[in-house]
PDB file of C-alpha atoms in Angstrom:
ATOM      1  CA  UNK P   1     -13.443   6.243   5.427  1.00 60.00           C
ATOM      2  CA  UNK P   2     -16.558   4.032   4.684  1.00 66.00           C
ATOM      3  CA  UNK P   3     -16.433   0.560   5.463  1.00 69.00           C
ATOM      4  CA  UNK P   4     -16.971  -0.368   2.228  1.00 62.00           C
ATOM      5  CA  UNK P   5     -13.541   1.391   1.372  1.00 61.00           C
ATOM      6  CA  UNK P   6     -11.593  -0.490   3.791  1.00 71.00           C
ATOM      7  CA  UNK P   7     -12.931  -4.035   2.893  1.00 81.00           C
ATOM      8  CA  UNK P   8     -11.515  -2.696  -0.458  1.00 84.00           C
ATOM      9  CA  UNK P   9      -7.845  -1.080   0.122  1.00 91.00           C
ATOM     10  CA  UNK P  10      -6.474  -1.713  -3.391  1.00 94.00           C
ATOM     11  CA  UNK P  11      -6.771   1.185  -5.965  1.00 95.00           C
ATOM     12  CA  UNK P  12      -6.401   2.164  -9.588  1.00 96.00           C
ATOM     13  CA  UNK P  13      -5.294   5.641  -9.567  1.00 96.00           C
ATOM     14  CA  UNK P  14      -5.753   7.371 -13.306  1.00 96.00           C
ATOM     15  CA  UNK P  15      -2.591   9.414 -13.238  1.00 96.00           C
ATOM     16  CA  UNK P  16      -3.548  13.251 -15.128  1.00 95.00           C
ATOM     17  CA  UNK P  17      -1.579  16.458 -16.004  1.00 94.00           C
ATOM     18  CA  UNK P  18      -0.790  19.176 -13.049  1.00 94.00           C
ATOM     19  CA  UNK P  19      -0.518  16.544 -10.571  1.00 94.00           C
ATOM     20  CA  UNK P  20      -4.264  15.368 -10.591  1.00 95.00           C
ATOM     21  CA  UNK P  21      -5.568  11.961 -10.252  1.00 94.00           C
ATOM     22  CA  UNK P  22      -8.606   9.864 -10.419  1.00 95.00           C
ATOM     23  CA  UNK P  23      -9.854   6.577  -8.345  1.00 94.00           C
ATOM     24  CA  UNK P  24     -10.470   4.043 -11.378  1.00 94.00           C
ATOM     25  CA  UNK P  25     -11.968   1.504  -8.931  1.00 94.00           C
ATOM     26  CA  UNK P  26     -11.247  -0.025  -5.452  1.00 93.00           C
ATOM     27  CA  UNK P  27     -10.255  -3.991  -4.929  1.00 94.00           C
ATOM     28  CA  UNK P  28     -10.372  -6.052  -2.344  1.00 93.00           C
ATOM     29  CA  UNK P  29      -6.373  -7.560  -3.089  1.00 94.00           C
ATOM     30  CA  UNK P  30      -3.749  -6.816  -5.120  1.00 94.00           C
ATOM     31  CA  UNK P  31      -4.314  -9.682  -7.783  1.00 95.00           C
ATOM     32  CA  UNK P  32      -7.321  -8.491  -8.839  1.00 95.00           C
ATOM     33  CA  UNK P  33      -6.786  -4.489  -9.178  1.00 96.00           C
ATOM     34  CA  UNK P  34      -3.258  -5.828 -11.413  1.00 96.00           C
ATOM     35  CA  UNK P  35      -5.693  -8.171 -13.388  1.00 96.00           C
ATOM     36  CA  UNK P  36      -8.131  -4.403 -14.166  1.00 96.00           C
ATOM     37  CA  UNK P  37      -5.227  -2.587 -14.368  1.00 97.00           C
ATOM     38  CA  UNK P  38      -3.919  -4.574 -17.533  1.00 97.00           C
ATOM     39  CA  UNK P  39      -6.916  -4.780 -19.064  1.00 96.00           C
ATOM     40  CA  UNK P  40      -7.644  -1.049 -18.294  1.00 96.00           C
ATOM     41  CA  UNK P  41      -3.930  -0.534 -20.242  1.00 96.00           C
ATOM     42  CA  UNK P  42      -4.539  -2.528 -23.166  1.00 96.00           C
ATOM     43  CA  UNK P  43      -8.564  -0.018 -23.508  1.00 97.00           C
ATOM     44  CA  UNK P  44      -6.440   3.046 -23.063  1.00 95.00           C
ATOM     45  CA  UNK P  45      -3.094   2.617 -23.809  1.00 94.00           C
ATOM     46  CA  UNK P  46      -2.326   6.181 -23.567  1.00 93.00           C
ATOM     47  CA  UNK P  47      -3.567   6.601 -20.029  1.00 94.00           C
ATOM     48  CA  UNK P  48      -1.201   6.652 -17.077  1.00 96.00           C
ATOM     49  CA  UNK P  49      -2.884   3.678 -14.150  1.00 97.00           C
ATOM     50  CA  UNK P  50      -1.161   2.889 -11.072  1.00 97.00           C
ATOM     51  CA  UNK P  51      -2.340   0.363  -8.134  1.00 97.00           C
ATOM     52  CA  UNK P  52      -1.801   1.752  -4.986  1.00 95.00           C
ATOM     53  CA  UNK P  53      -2.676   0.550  -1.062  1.00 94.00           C
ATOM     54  CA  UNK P  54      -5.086   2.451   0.311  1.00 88.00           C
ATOM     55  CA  UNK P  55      -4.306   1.558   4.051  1.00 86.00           C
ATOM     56  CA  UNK P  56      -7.297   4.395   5.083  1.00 76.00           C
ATOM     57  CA  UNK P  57      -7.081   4.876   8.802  1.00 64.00           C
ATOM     58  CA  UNK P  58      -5.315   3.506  11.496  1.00 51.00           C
ATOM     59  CA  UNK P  59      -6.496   1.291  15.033  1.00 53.00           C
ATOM     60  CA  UNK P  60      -5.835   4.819  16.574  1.00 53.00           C
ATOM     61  CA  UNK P  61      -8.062   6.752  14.975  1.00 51.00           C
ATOM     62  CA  UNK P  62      -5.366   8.923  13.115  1.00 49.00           C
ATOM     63  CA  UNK P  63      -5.277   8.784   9.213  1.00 47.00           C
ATOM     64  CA  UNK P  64      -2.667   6.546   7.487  1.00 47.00           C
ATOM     65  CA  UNK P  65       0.033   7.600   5.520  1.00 48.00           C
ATOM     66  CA  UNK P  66      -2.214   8.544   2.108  1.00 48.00           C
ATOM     67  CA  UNK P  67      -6.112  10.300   2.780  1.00 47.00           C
ATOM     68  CA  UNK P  68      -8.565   8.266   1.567  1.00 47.00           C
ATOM     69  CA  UNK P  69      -8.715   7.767  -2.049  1.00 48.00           C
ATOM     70  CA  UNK P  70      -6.205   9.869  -2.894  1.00 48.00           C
ATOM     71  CA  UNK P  71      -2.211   9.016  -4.039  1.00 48.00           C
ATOM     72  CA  UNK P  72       0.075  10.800  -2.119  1.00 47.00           C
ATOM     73  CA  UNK P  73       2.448  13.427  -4.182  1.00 43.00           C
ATOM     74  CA  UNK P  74       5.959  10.863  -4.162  1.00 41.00           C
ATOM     75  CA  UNK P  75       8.962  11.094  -6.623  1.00 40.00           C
ATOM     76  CA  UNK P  76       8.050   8.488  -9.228  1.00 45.00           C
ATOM     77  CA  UNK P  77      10.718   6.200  -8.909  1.00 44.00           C
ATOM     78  CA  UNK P  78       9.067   5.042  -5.096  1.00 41.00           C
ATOM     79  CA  UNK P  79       5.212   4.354  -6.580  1.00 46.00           C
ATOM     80  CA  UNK P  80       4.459   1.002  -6.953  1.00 50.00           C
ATOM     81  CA  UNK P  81       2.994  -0.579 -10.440  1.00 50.00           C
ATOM     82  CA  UNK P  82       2.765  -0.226 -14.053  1.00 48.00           C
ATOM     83  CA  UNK P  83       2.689   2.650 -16.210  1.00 43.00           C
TER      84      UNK P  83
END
């Protein structure tokens, strides 16, 4: 993960059919990606945006929970944000 990532760990994630998904953009806390997010809803209303945290990789060297950039697959009801 770059270091420009990490500063960043806050990301709109374009939700798309058969499970794929797109970065939207990357924000440095969570007020700001929910303040794109809902203006990003109201230019596409059709479009399916979540904000996730990207927590990249850990003090140990091993990679966090999600790789980077990407949402990890989760039953809907435990993802946080709007859709």
């Amino acid at each position: 993960m770059l270091h420009r990532e990490r500063l960043s760990p806050w990301i709109i994630v374009r939700l798309l059919p058969n499970l794929q998904r797109i970065v939207v953009g990357r924000f440095r806390n969570w007020s700001d990606a929910d303040g794109h997010l809902r203006i990003l809803q109201q230019l596409i209303p059709g479009a399916k945006l979540i904000v996730v945290f990207d927590p990249g990789e850990m003090r140990n060297g091993t990679q966090g929970d999600m790789p980077s950039g990407t949402l990890r697959d989760m039953p809907s009801g435990t993802r946080k944000g709007r859709m």
